[in-house]
Each structure stands twice: as C-alpha cells, then as structure tokens.
Amino acid sequence: MKKKIAIIGAGFSSLAAASYLAKAGHSVTVFEKNATLGGRARRLSKEGFHFDMGPTWYWMPDVFEKFFLDFNKKPSDYYQLEKLSPAYQVYFDKNSSITIEDDLEKIVETFEKIEKGSGKKLKKFIHTARENYKIAVEKMVYKPGDSILELISLETALRVNQFFSTIKKDVRKEFKDERLRQILEFPVLFLGAKPSNTPSFYNFMNYADFGLGTWHPKKGMYAVVEAMVTLAQSLGVKFQTNANVSKIIVENGNAQGIVVNNEELFFDAVLSGADYHFTETLLDSSYRMYSEKYWETKTFAPSSLLFYVGFDKKIENVEHHTLFFDTSFEEHAKEIYDTKQWPKEPLFYASFPSKTDAYFAPNGKEAATFLIPLAPGLEDNLELREKYFDIIIDRLEKLTGQSLKKFVLFKESFCVADFIADYNSYKGNAYGLANILTQTAFLRPKIKSRKVQNLFFTGQLTVPGPGVPPSIISGKIVSDKILKYLSS
C-alpha cells in the first residue's frame, strides 16, 4: 500500500533513498532547509565563475553506475564523465613534485624511478587493495550495520589481521621514500581518519585511487546532484527548498510527521539525511538514542577551511587536483585529531577545475578551490580565515614559481561556522564520523531508531561512512530497511 514518506535534507544519501522509495511506489517529499538541493554539494556561481562548494573528487565510478543501473539508467544519460590524465599532482617542495598518472603501470614506473624495488611492491600492494575493494563493495558496504555477523565471512576471516594492523604500518614497512609513503597514505583521509588509526583493510581506497582512477563530471559534482534530482522527479519525488524542519512529531513512540516552517505535516515514516546529532535534537530527549556524552567521545572526520577564488589569469604548474604536502603530514594530523588546534603549517589541497572544463571560468581566467583540513569545533572568524588564505597563497606562489595574489578577482570562504549554520553539522564537521575500527559498520549510529517507530537515518554519520559513494550506498541501505519495515 502506498505510504507517505518525509525526507529531511537533500544530500546524496537523501536523494538516493528518495528515488528507491519512490520507485517502490511510495509518495516521497524531500524537505531541504537551504535554497538549493544537494546538501554539502552545492554550487557557487559568481562573475562567470563556478565552484563545487563541497565534494570535488569523483572516485569509485562503479558505485555511481550501480546506483543508476538500479533504475535502468546510466551516468551518461545525465552527465559526461572524463577520466583525468594525470589524476593529480603532489607538491613536496619547490623542486619536488610527483604526478600520479591515470594508469597503474605508469604509476608503478613513477614509483620505481623514485625508489628502486618499489614498483614491484606497489603492484603487490594494489593487488591486495583490489581484492579488499571487491570484498568491501560486493560483500560489506551495502549491509545495514545491525550486527557484527555482517562482517563475518570466509573472505574477512582470512583477512582478520588486516583489521588489527593499520595503513600506516603496512605502507611504512614496504616503502622507504617519505613522498611515496604520503601518497599511499593520502586516500584514507577520505575516510576521515589518520593512517595510523585506519585498519589495513581500508587500503581498498588505494585501489579506488590507482586502479579505478580519478574522474571529472562535466560541470562538476553538482551535475551529479542535478542528475539524481532529475531521476527522483521522474519517479514522482517532490522537493521543497527553504523548508526548515524544527521538530519530529512523535505520538505513542511513533514518528507521525514533522514541523516544517512552523506547519505540522503528517507522514507514515520519517527519514533524516540531515546531521544525525541535529536530527535527534528535533526529538524530545526521552526519544533520543545517543547522549551528548556519546557524541563527545566519537572521533569525527575533519572540518575544513575552504576558499573559492576567481583568478584573472591562467595558473601554471598545477593540475586539476593538486595536493600540497610541503609541510609535516604528521604534525597537521596531530593538530586535527589530537591537540585539536589551528595548524601552524597546514597541508592543503587545491582544485583547478577550469584546467579540464571551460565551464568553470571565463576564457583566460582560472577557478580555484582551496581546502585546509581542520579539527571540528575550532574558533572561526574572518581574521583567522584571512591569515590562512595569505599562508596558502604565499606557498602556492613559491612552490609554483609565479605571482598570484595580485590576480585575485574575488574570494569567498566557508568554514566551521558555515558548516554549522548551513548544514546543522555537529561542531562544524565536514565529513561525518571517521571510519576507524571502533566506528566501523555495526559500531556506527543505527539507521533505524530503537526508540521511535517509523524513524530512520541516512548519511555520513551512519553506515557505511564518509564520502559521496558511501552516502549514495547509505541511501540504498536505508531505503531497503524502510521498505522491509513498511511491508511487515
């Protein structure tokens, strides 16, 4: 029988869930507090420039393909994909940068040139990563996180040691050159944790990097949002923007509806893709599953200081994705996860999408997004933002050998306070809960409330974890759970 389902928030997980639920014949309405859809994956447009405000990396293309295939569609029905060649560049100092090509054999050659014998080791490392990727994507990440039994299989039993060692140990055991080590440790930052806290099994992210490659959807990640919205609308999903949800209505332990812009609306089930901690504040305290103390003890992925900059020139000596590891990786990680302070000498990442796609900037100009990972919950003000903008632009000029500051047409910033204001993000985190051993699978916050019937959760604070592909998977997982519940 057709049911009415409310979804709070319009990020990737909500968009995915909305389509699955509508395909099953239910009436689905998505309520988004902001003026545009996509959650963190919004687009900023200014003076002929365009910027992806959130995610800029398109990894794990198979997950996107699987999602669209569930609706007899494919990504190319909605947007054009290009494999980046090279995938990205990493600066270590003015005279040392490494370019990661779009082909594993070429990457092996690069490693071998830098450290004799490392090419063969890399092949072995990526072979293990590929096997782990197959197990993770086919056997594990689509599970609902209800029980430890979901993780137990012949394949995982044979790899149990990989859950008790770490990425850092494995990489540093095999590779001696510090630059190669950092390149291999970098992908797990997408999981929101230090390599020293990330189980070895998660090296499947290295296969996502070197094996599957880095892609670019024409017009950016917001094109993926537009594709998912178009798909959802074709299935009958309704969207309401500027729709602020201030309460989940609960009667006799059942979610009956939501209060939107001070109006009570009633539904048969409620799904929240908004921040999990925030969603529980929409409930009376007796209906919340997790206390403030619980959230305080969790390890969160970083927040970010982001700059969206329009340059009045083309920028030289950089690639579409460029990482700046010219300061201590270890020290910056400690400042994020241990001492929780503004970094003294931050690593940073830059995206120059107009290198690949003319859509992002007027002719002869460059669009740039800069990201500095930060500890959540830090003090955030304009003075600090300006200080760090000067730091990274000075380093960018020095490392790439060009004058840039005087060519800045404009810049916009986004940081901890904005993540809180725009996304109700706990302590302004950008990526959710880190995927460390004690926060994996069944140890993450549950997708179904144990205290309120008809109430469900999706997104990066629940299973399977941070990132765009996991968020899409989370939407699939929760929709399966809701459909099973509604049919029981």
CSV table of C-alpha atoms in Angstrom, one decimal:
chain,number,residue,atom,x,y,z
A,1,MET,CA,0.0,0.0,0.0
A,2,LYS,CA,1.3,3.5,-0.9
A,3,LYS,CA,2.8,5.3,2.1
A,4,LYS,CA,3.7,8.9,2.6
A,5,ILE,CA,7.4,9.4,3.5
A,6,ALA,CA,9.1,12.6,4.5
A,7,ILE,CA,12.9,13.0,4.0
A,8,ILE,CA,14.8,15.7,5.9
A,9,GLY,CA,17.7,17.1,3.9
A,10,ALA,CA,18.7,16.8,0.2
A,11,GLY,CA,22.2,15.5,0.2
A,12,PHE,CA,23.4,12.5,-1.8
A,13,SER,CA,22.1,9.9,0.7
A,14,SER,CA,18.6,11.5,0.8
A,15,LEU,CA,18.5,11.8,-3.0
A,16,ALA,CA,19.4,8.2,-3.4
A,17,ALA,CA,16.9,7.0,-0.8
A,18,ALA,CA,14.1,9.2,-2.3
A,19,SER,CA,14.5,7.5,-5.7
A,20,TYR,CA,14.5,4.0,-4.3
A,21,LEU,CA,11.4,4.7,-2.2
A,22,ALA,CA,9.5,6.3,-5.0
A,23,LYS,CA,10.4,3.5,-7.4
A,24,ALA,CA,8.7,1.1,-4.9
A,25,GLY,CA,5.5,3.1,-5.2
A,26,HIS,CA,5.5,5.4,-2.2
A,27,SER,CA,4.8,9.2,-2.1
A,28,VAL,CA,8.1,10.9,-1.1
A,29,THR,CA,8.7,14.5,-0.2
A,30,VAL,CA,12.2,15.9,0.4
A,31,PHE,CA,12.5,19.0,2.7
A,32,GLU,CA,15.7,21.0,2.3
A,33,LYS,CA,16.5,24.0,4.6
A,34,ASN,CA,18.7,25.7,2.0
A,35,ALA,CA,17.6,27.3,-1.2
A,36,THR,CA,19.3,24.7,-3.4
A,37,LEU,CA,19.4,20.9,-3.3
A,38,GLY,CA,22.5,18.7,-2.9
A,39,GLY,CA,23.3,19.3,0.8
A,40,ARG,CA,27.1,20.0,1.1
A,41,ALA,CA,27.4,19.5,-2.7
A,42,ARG,CA,26.1,22.9,-3.7
A,43,ARG,CA,27.4,25.2,-6.5
A,44,LEU,CA,28.6,28.7,-6.1
A,45,SER,CA,28.4,30.9,-9.2
A,46,LYS,CA,29.9,34.4,-9.4
A,47,GLU,CA,31.1,36.7,-12.1
A,48,GLY,CA,31.1,34.0,-14.7
A,49,PHE,CA,33.0,31.5,-12.4
A,50,HIS,CA,31.5,28.3,-11.0
A,51,PHE,CA,32.7,26.3,-8.0
A,52,ASP,CA,31.7,23.0,-6.4
A,53,MET,CA,31.3,24.1,-2.8
A,54,GLY,CA,31.6,20.6,-1.4
A,55,PRO,CA,33.0,17.4,-2.9
A,56,THR,CA,35.3,17.8,-5.9
A,57,TRP,CA,36.7,14.2,-6.3
A,58,TYR,CA,34.8,11.7,-8.3
A,59,TRP,CA,36.1,8.3,-7.2
A,60,MET,CA,34.6,4.8,-7.2
A,61,PRO,CA,32.7,5.3,-10.5
A,62,ASP,CA,31.3,1.8,-10.2
A,63,VAL,CA,29.1,2.9,-7.3
A,64,PHE,CA,27.5,5.6,-9.3
A,65,GLU,CA,27.0,3.2,-12.2
A,66,LYS,CA,25.3,0.7,-9.9
A,67,PHE,CA,23.0,3.3,-8.5
A,68,PHE,CA,21.8,4.5,-11.9
A,69,LEU,CA,21.6,0.9,-13.2
A,70,ASP,CA,19.0,0.2,-10.4
A,71,PHE,CA,16.7,2.5,-12.4
A,72,ASN,CA,17.7,1.1,-15.8
A,73,LYS,CA,19.8,4.3,-16.4
A,74,LYS,CA,23.5,5.1,-16.6
A,75,PRO,CA,25.5,8.2,-15.6
A,76,SER,CA,25.9,9.1,-19.3
A,77,ASP,CA,22.2,9.6,-19.6
A,78,TYR,CA,22.6,12.6,-17.4
A,79,TYR,CA,26.2,13.8,-17.4
A,80,GLN,CA,29.5,13.4,-19.3
A,81,LEU,CA,32.5,11.8,-17.5
A,82,GLU,CA,36.1,12.3,-18.3
A,83,LYS,CA,39.0,10.4,-16.7
A,84,LEU,CA,41.6,12.8,-15.5
A,85,SER,CA,45.0,12.4,-17.0
A,86,PRO,CA,47.0,12.9,-14.9
A,87,ALA,CA,44.8,12.1,-11.9
A,88,TYR,CA,46.5,14.6,-9.6
A,89,GLN,CA,49.8,16.2,-8.6
A,90,VAL,CA,51.5,16.3,-5.2
A,91,TYR,CA,54.0,19.1,-4.2
A,92,PHE,CA,56.6,18.3,-1.6
A,93,ASP,CA,58.8,21.4,-2.1
A,94,LYS,CA,59.7,23.8,-4.9
A,95,ASN,CA,61.9,21.2,-6.5
A,96,SER,CA,60.0,18.1,-5.8
A,97,SER,CA,56.5,17.2,-7.1
A,98,ILE,CA,55.1,13.8,-8.1
A,99,THR,CA,52.4,13.4,-10.8
A,100,ILE,CA,50.1,10.5,-10.5
A,101,GLU,CA,49.1,9.3,-13.9
A,102,ASP,CA,45.8,7.7,-15.0
A,103,ASP,CA,47.2,4.2,-15.5
A,104,LEU,CA,48.6,1.8,-12.9
A,105,GLU,CA,51.6,0.7,-15.0
A,106,LYS,CA,52.6,4.3,-15.4
A,107,ILE,CA,52.3,4.9,-11.6
A,108,VAL,CA,54.4,1.8,-11.0
A,109,GLU,CA,57.1,3.3,-13.3
A,110,THR,CA,56.9,6.5,-11.3
A,111,PHE,CA,57.4,4.7,-8.0
A,112,GLU,CA,60.3,2.6,-9.4
A,113,LYS,CA,62.1,5.8,-10.6
A,114,ILE,CA,61.9,7.3,-7.1
A,115,GLU,CA,62.7,4.2,-5.1
A,116,LYS,CA,64.3,1.1,-6.6
A,117,GLY,CA,62.2,-2.0,-6.0
A,118,SER,CA,59.1,-0.1,-5.0
A,119,GLY,CA,57.3,-0.7,-8.3
A,120,LYS,CA,57.1,-4.5,-7.6
A,121,LYS,CA,56.0,-3.8,-4.1
A,122,LEU,CA,53.3,-1.3,-5.3
A,123,LYS,CA,51.9,-4.0,-7.7
A,124,LYS,CA,51.5,-6.4,-4.8
A,125,PHE,CA,50.0,-3.7,-2.5
A,126,ILE,CA,47.4,-2.7,-5.1
A,127,HIS,CA,46.6,-6.4,-5.8
A,128,THR,CA,45.7,-6.8,-2.1
A,129,ALA,CA,43.8,-3.5,-2.3
A,130,ARG,CA,41.8,-4.6,-5.3
A,131,GLU,CA,40.8,-7.9,-3.5
A,132,ASN,CA,39.8,-5.9,-0.5
A,133,TYR,CA,37.8,-3.5,-2.7
A,134,LYS,CA,35.9,-6.4,-4.2
A,135,ILE,CA,35.0,-7.7,-0.8
A,136,ALA,CA,34.2,-4.3,0.6
A,137,VAL,CA,31.9,-3.2,-2.2
A,138,GLU,CA,30.3,-6.5,-3.0
A,139,LYS,CA,30.0,-8.1,0.4
A,140,MET,CA,30.2,-5.4,3.2
A,141,VAL,CA,29.3,-1.8,2.5
A,142,TYR,CA,25.7,-2.5,1.4
A,143,LYS,CA,25.0,-4.1,4.8
A,144,PRO,CA,22.8,-2.2,7.3
A,145,GLY,CA,25.2,-2.3,10.3
A,146,ASP,CA,22.8,-4.3,12.5
A,147,SER,CA,25.2,-6.9,13.7
A,148,ILE,CA,28.9,-8.0,13.8
A,149,LEU,CA,27.8,-11.1,11.8
A,150,GLU,CA,27.6,-8.9,8.7
A,151,LEU,CA,31.4,-8.7,8.8
A,152,ILE,CA,32.0,-12.4,9.2
A,153,SER,CA,32.7,-14.4,6.1
A,154,LEU,CA,35.4,-16.7,4.8
A,155,GLU,CA,37.0,-13.7,3.0
A,156,THR,CA,37.1,-11.5,6.0
A,157,ALA,CA,38.2,-14.4,8.3
A,158,LEU,CA,41.2,-14.8,6.0
A,159,ARG,CA,41.9,-11.1,6.4
A,160,VAL,CA,41.2,-10.7,10.1
A,161,ASN,CA,44.8,-9.5,10.7
A,162,GLN,CA,44.1,-6.6,8.4
A,163,PHE,CA,41.5,-5.2,10.8
A,164,PHE,CA,44.1,-5.0,13.6
A,165,SER,CA,47.0,-3.6,11.7
A,166,THR,CA,47.0,-0.1,10.1
A,167,ILE,CA,47.5,1.5,6.8
A,168,LYS,CA,50.5,3.4,8.2
A,169,LYS,CA,52.2,0.3,9.4
A,170,ASP,CA,51.7,-1.5,6.1
A,171,VAL,CA,52.9,1.4,4.0
A,172,ARG,CA,56.0,2.2,6.1
A,173,LYS,CA,57.0,-1.4,6.3
A,174,GLU,CA,57.3,-1.7,2.5
A,175,PHE,CA,58.2,1.8,1.2
A,176,LYS,CA,61.1,3.9,2.4
A,177,ASP,CA,60.7,7.2,0.5
A,178,GLU,CA,58.6,9.6,2.5
A,179,ARG,CA,56.9,11.0,-0.5
A,180,LEU,CA,55.7,7.6,-1.7
A,181,ARG,CA,54.5,6.8,1.8
A,182,GLN,CA,52.4,10.0,1.9
A,183,ILE,CA,50.9,9.4,-1.5
A,184,LEU,CA,49.8,5.9,-0.3
A,185,GLU,CA,48.5,7.2,3.0
A,186,PHE,CA,46.6,10.1,1.4
A,187,PRO,CA,43.5,8.2,0.2
A,188,VAL,CA,42.4,7.2,3.6
A,189,LEU,CA,41.9,10.8,4.5
A,190,PHE,CA,38.7,10.4,2.5
A,191,LEU,CA,37.6,8.1,5.3
A,192,GLY,CA,38.2,10.9,7.8
A,193,ALA,CA,40.9,9.4,10.0
A,194,LYS,CA,44.7,9.2,10.4
A,195,PRO,CA,46.5,6.4,8.5
A,196,SER,CA,47.8,5.3,12.0
A,197,ASN,CA,44.2,4.7,13.1
A,198,THR,CA,42.8,3.2,9.9
A,199,PRO,CA,42.7,-0.6,9.6
A,200,SER,CA,44.8,-2.1,6.9
A,201,PHE,CA,41.7,-3.5,5.2
A,202,TYR,CA,40.8,0.0,4.1
A,203,ASN,CA,43.7,0.0,1.7
A,204,PHE,CA,40.9,-0.6,-0.8
A,205,MET,CA,40.9,3.2,-1.1
A,206,ASN,CA,44.3,2.8,-2.8
A,207,TYR,CA,42.7,0.7,-5.5
A,208,ALA,CA,39.9,3.3,-5.9
A,209,ASP,CA,42.8,5.8,-6.4
A,210,PHE,CA,45.3,3.9,-8.6
A,211,GLY,CA,43.1,1.2,-10.0
A,212,LEU,CA,39.8,2.9,-10.8
A,213,GLY,CA,41.2,6.4,-11.3
A,214,THR,CA,40.0,9.9,-10.8
A,215,TRP,CA,37.2,11.2,-12.9
A,216,HIS,CA,35.5,14.5,-13.6
A,217,PRO,CA,31.8,15.0,-14.4
A,218,LYS,CA,31.4,17.9,-16.9
A,219,LYS,CA,30.2,20.9,-15.0
A,220,GLY,CA,31.4,19.3,-11.8
A,221,MET,CA,29.9,17.3,-8.9
A,222,TYR,CA,26.8,19.5,-8.9
A,223,ALA,CA,26.0,17.8,-12.3
A,224,VAL,CA,25.7,14.6,-10.3
A,225,VAL,CA,23.2,16.3,-7.9
A,226,GLU,CA,21.2,17.6,-10.8
A,227,ALA,CA,21.2,14.1,-12.3
A,228,MET,CA,19.9,12.5,-9.1
A,229,VAL,CA,17.2,15.2,-8.7
A,230,THR,CA,16.1,14.7,-12.3
A,231,LEU,CA,15.9,10.9,-11.7
A,232,ALA,CA,14.0,11.4,-8.5
A,233,GLN,CA,11.5,13.8,-10.0
A,234,SER,CA,10.9,11.4,-12.9
A,235,LEU,CA,9.8,8.9,-10.3
A,236,GLY,CA,7.4,11.3,-8.6
A,237,VAL,CA,9.6,12.7,-5.8
A,238,LYS,CA,8.6,16.2,-4.6
A,239,PHE,CA,11.1,18.7,-3.3
A,240,GLN,CA,10.6,21.6,-1.1
A,241,THR,CA,13.5,24.1,-0.6
A,242,ASN,CA,13.8,26.8,2.1
A,243,ALA,CA,11.9,24.2,4.2
A,244,ASN,CA,13.2,24.4,7.8
A,245,VAL,CA,12.3,21.3,9.9
A,246,SER,CA,12.1,22.3,13.6
A,247,LYS,CA,10.5,19.1,15.1
A,248,ILE,CA,9.8,15.5,14.5
A,249,ILE,CA,6.3,14.8,15.7
A,250,VAL,CA,6.1,11.6,17.9
A,251,GLU,CA,3.0,10.2,19.4
A,252,ASN,CA,3.0,7.0,21.4
A,253,GLY,CA,6.5,6.2,20.3
A,254,ASN,CA,5.7,6.6,16.6
A,255,ALA,CA,7.0,9.3,14.2
A,256,GLN,CA,3.8,10.8,12.9
A,257,GLY,CA,5.3,13.7,10.9
A,258,ILE,CA,7.4,16.9,11.0
A,259,VAL,CA,7.0,20.6,11.7
A,260,VAL,CA,8.2,22.5,8.6
A,261,ASN,CA,8.3,26.3,8.7
A,262,ASN,CA,6.1,26.1,11.7
A,263,GLU,CA,3.5,23.9,9.9
A,264,GLU,CA,2.6,20.4,11.1
A,265,LEU,CA,2.8,17.8,8.2
A,266,PHE,CA,1.9,14.2,8.8
A,267,PHE,CA,3.6,11.1,7.2
A,268,ASP,CA,3.7,7.3,7.6
A,269,ALA,CA,7.5,7.4,8.0
A,270,VAL,CA,10.3,9.9,8.5
A,271,LEU,CA,13.8,9.6,7.2
A,272,SER,CA,16.6,12.1,8.0
A,273,GLY,CA,19.6,12.6,5.9
A,274,ALA,CA,20.5,15.7,8.0
A,275,ASP,CA,23.2,15.6,10.6
A,276,TYR,CA,22.4,12.7,12.9
A,277,HIS,CA,23.1,14.7,16.1
A,278,PHE,CA,21.0,17.6,14.9
A,279,THR,CA,18.1,15.3,13.9
A,280,GLU,CA,17.9,13.9,17.5
A,281,THR,CA,17.6,17.4,18.8
A,282,LEU,CA,14.3,17.5,16.9
A,283,LEU,CA,13.0,14.9,19.3
A,284,ASP,CA,12.1,15.1,22.9
A,285,SER,CA,15.1,14.0,25.0
A,286,SER,CA,13.4,10.7,26.0
A,287,TYR,CA,13.3,9.6,22.4
A,288,ARG,CA,17.0,10.3,21.6
A,289,MET,CA,19.2,7.2,21.3
A,290,TYR,CA,22.6,9.0,21.8
A,291,SER,CA,23.5,11.4,24.6
A,292,GLU,CA,25.7,14.5,24.3
A,293,LYS,CA,28.4,12.4,26.0
A,294,TYR,CA,28.2,9.8,23.3
A,295,TRP,CA,28.9,12.4,20.6
A,296,GLU,CA,31.7,14.0,22.6
A,297,THR,CA,33.5,10.6,22.7
A,298,LYS,CA,33.3,9.9,19.0
A,299,THR,CA,36.2,10.5,16.6
A,300,PHE,CA,35.0,12.9,13.9
A,301,ALA,CA,36.4,13.4,10.4
A,302,PRO,CA,37.8,16.9,9.9
A,303,SER,CA,36.1,20.2,9.2
A,304,SER,CA,37.6,22.4,6.5
A,305,LEU,CA,38.5,25.9,5.7
A,306,LEU,CA,37.6,26.4,2.1
A,307,PHE,CA,38.3,29.3,-0.3
A,308,TYR,CA,36.6,29.8,-3.7
A,309,VAL,CA,38.8,32.1,-5.7
A,310,GLY,CA,38.5,33.7,-9.2
A,311,PHE,CA,41.9,34.5,-10.7
A,312,ASP,CA,42.4,36.9,-13.6
A,313,LYS,CA,44.9,34.7,-15.3
A,314,LYS,CA,45.6,31.0,-16.0
A,315,ILE,CA,47.7,29.4,-13.3
A,316,GLU,CA,50.8,27.5,-14.3
A,317,ASN,CA,52.5,24.3,-12.9
A,318,VAL,CA,49.4,22.8,-11.3
A,319,GLU,CA,46.9,20.1,-12.3
A,320,HIS,CA,43.1,19.9,-11.9
A,321,HIS,CA,43.7,18.3,-8.5
A,322,THR,CA,46.9,19.4,-6.7
A,323,LEU,CA,48.0,18.5,-3.2
A,324,PHE,CA,50.5,20.5,-1.2
A,325,PHE,CA,52.4,18.2,1.2
A,326,ASP,CA,55.3,20.6,1.7
A,327,THR,CA,54.9,20.7,5.4
A,328,SER,CA,54.6,17.9,8.0
A,329,PHE,CA,51.8,15.4,7.3
A,330,GLU,CA,52.2,14.1,10.9
A,331,GLU,CA,52.1,17.4,12.6
A,332,HIS,CA,49.0,18.5,10.8
A,333,ALA,CA,47.2,15.2,11.5
A,334,LYS,CA,48.1,15.7,15.2
A,335,GLU,CA,46.6,19.2,15.2
A,336,ILE,CA,43.4,17.8,13.7
A,337,TYR,CA,42.9,14.7,15.8
A,338,ASP,CA,45.0,15.0,19.0
A,339,THR,CA,45.6,18.6,20.0
A,340,LYS,CA,42.6,20.0,18.1
A,341,GLN,CA,44.1,23.4,17.2
A,342,TRP,CA,44.5,25.6,14.2
A,343,PRO,CA,47.5,24.1,12.3
A,344,LYS,CA,50.8,26.0,12.4
A,345,GLU,CA,51.9,24.9,9.0
A,346,PRO,CA,48.9,23.4,7.2
A,347,LEU,CA,48.8,20.9,4.4
A,348,PHE,CA,46.3,22.0,1.8
A,349,TYR,CA,44.5,20.8,-1.4
A,350,ALA,CA,43.6,22.8,-4.4
A,351,SER,CA,41.2,22.1,-7.2
A,352,PHE,CA,41.6,24.0,-10.5
A,353,PRO,CA,38.6,22.5,-12.5
A,354,SER,CA,38.9,25.1,-15.2
A,355,LYS,CA,42.1,23.2,-16.2
A,356,THR,CA,39.8,20.5,-17.5
A,357,ASP,CA,36.4,22.1,-18.0
A,358,ALA,CA,35.9,25.6,-19.6
A,359,TYR,CA,32.5,25.8,-17.8
A,360,PHE,CA,34.2,26.8,-14.5
A,361,ALA,CA,35.9,30.1,-15.6
A,362,PRO,CA,35.7,32.7,-18.3
A,363,ASN,CA,38.3,32.4,-21.0
A,364,GLY,CA,41.9,33.2,-19.8
A,365,LYS,CA,40.9,33.0,-16.1
A,366,GLU,CA,41.1,30.3,-13.5
A,367,ALA,CA,38.7,29.0,-10.9
A,368,ALA,CA,40.3,27.6,-7.8
A,369,THR,CA,39.0,25.9,-4.7
A,370,PHE,CA,41.4,25.6,-1.7
A,371,LEU,CA,40.8,23.3,1.3
A,372,ILE,CA,42.7,23.2,4.6
A,373,PRO,CA,41.5,20.2,6.8
A,374,LEU,CA,40.8,21.4,10.4
A,375,ALA,CA,39.7,19.9,13.7
A,376,PRO,CA,35.9,20.3,14.2
A,377,GLY,CA,34.7,22.8,16.8
A,378,LEU,CA,37.5,25.3,16.4
A,379,GLU,CA,37.1,29.1,16.8
A,380,ASP,CA,36.2,30.5,13.4
A,381,ASN,CA,36.4,34.2,12.4
A,382,LEU,CA,37.2,36.3,9.4
A,383,GLU,CA,40.6,37.3,10.8
A,384,LEU,CA,41.7,33.7,11.0
A,385,ARG,CA,40.4,33.0,7.6
A,386,GLU,CA,42.4,35.9,6.1
A,387,LYS,CA,45.6,34.7,7.9
A,388,TYR,CA,45.3,31.2,6.4
A,389,PHE,CA,44.5,32.5,2.9
A,390,ASP,CA,47.7,34.5,3.0
A,391,ILE,CA,49.6,31.5,4.1
A,392,ILE,CA,48.5,29.2,1.3
A,393,ILE,CA,48.7,31.8,-1.4
A,394,ASP,CA,52.3,32.7,-0.4
A,395,ARG,CA,53.2,29.0,-0.5
A,396,LEU,CA,51.4,28.4,-3.8
A,397,GLU,CA,53.3,31.3,-5.4
A,398,LYS,CA,56.6,30.0,-4.0
A,399,LEU,CA,56.1,26.4,-5.0
A,400,THR,CA,54.8,27.0,-8.5
A,401,GLY,CA,57.1,30.0,-9.2
A,402,GLN,CA,54.5,32.6,-10.2
A,403,SER,CA,52.8,35.8,-8.9
A,404,LEU,CA,49.2,35.2,-8.0
A,405,LYS,CA,47.9,37.4,-5.2
A,406,LYS,CA,47.5,40.5,-7.3
A,407,PHE,CA,45.4,38.5,-9.8
A,408,VAL,CA,42.7,37.6,-7.3
A,409,LEU,CA,39.4,39.0,-8.6
A,410,PHE,CA,37.4,37.8,-5.6
A,411,LYS,CA,37.4,35.1,-3.0
A,412,GLU,CA,34.6,33.5,-0.9
A,413,SER,CA,35.3,31.4,2.2
A,414,PHE,CA,33.5,28.7,4.1
A,415,CYS,CA,34.5,27.2,7.4
A,416,VAL,CA,33.4,25.7,10.8
A,417,ALA,CA,30.7,28.4,11.5
A,418,ASP,CA,29.2,27.9,8.0
A,419,PHE,CA,29.0,24.1,8.3
A,420,ILE,CA,27.1,24.6,11.5
A,421,ALA,CA,24.8,27.4,10.1
A,422,ASP,CA,24.1,25.9,6.7
A,423,TYR,CA,24.1,22.1,7.5
A,424,ASN,CA,23.5,21.9,11.2
A,425,SER,CA,26.7,20.0,11.3
A,426,TYR,CA,27.9,18.7,14.7
A,427,LYS,CA,30.9,21.0,15.7
A,428,GLY,CA,31.1,22.1,12.0
A,429,ASN,CA,32.5,18.7,10.8
A,430,ALA,CA,32.7,18.4,7.1
A,431,TYR,CA,32.8,14.6,6.5
A,432,GLY,CA,31.0,12.9,9.4
A,433,LEU,CA,32.3,10.2,11.7
A,434,ALA,CA,35.8,8.9,10.9
A,435,ASN,CA,36.0,5.2,9.8
A,436,ILE,CA,38.2,3.8,12.5
A,437,LEU,CA,37.9,0.3,13.8
A,438,THR,CA,35.7,1.3,16.8
A,439,GLN,CA,33.4,3.2,14.5
A,440,THR,CA,33.0,0.7,11.6
A,441,ALA,CA,29.8,-1.0,10.4
A,442,PHE,CA,27.6,-2.1,13.3
A,443,LEU,CA,29.5,0.2,15.7
A,444,ARG,CA,28.2,3.3,13.9
A,445,PRO,CA,24.9,5.1,14.8
A,446,LYS,CA,22.0,3.0,13.7
A,447,ILE,CA,19.9,3.7,10.6
A,448,LYS,CA,16.7,2.8,12.4
A,449,SER,CA,15.7,4.4,15.7
A,450,ARG,CA,15.4,2.0,18.5
A,451,LYS,CA,13.2,4.4,20.5
A,452,VAL,CA,10.8,5.8,17.8
A,453,GLN,CA,9.0,3.6,15.3
A,454,ASN,CA,8.9,4.9,11.7
A,455,LEU,CA,12.1,7.0,12.1
A,456,PHE,CA,15.2,6.3,10.1
A,457,PHE,CA,18.6,7.9,9.4
A,458,THR,CA,21.0,8.0,6.5
A,459,GLY,CA,24.2,9.8,5.5
A,460,GLN,CA,27.8,10.1,6.6
A,461,LEU,CA,27.2,9.7,10.4
A,462,THR,CA,25.7,6.3,9.9
A,463,VAL,CA,26.7,3.3,7.7
A,464,PRO,CA,28.8,2.9,5.7
A,465,GLY,CA,30.6,6.2,6.3
A,466,PRO,CA,32.1,9.4,4.9
A,467,GLY,CA,32.3,10.3,1.2
A,468,VAL,CA,30.0,10.6,-1.8
A,469,PRO,CA,29.9,6.9,-2.9
A,470,PRO,CA,29.3,5.7,0.7
A,471,SER,CA,26.5,8.3,1.0
A,472,ILE,CA,24.8,7.0,-2.1
A,473,ILE,CA,25.1,3.5,-0.7
A,474,SER,CA,23.7,4.7,2.6
A,475,GLY,CA,20.6,5.9,0.7
A,476,LYS,CA,20.2,2.4,-0.7
A,477,ILE,CA,20.7,0.7,2.6
A,478,VAL,CA,18.1,2.8,4.5
A,479,SER,CA,15.5,2.5,1.7
A,480,ASP,CA,15.8,-1.3,1.8
A,481,LYS,CA,15.3,-1.0,5.6
A,482,ILE,CA,12.2,1.2,5.3
A,483,LEU,CA,10.6,-0.9,2.6
A,484,LYS,CA,11.1,-4.0,4.6
A,485,TYR,CA,9.6,-2.2,7.7
A,486,LEU,CA,6.6,-0.8,5.8
A,487,SER,CA,5.8,-4.2,4.3
A,488,SER,CA,5.9,-6.0,7.6
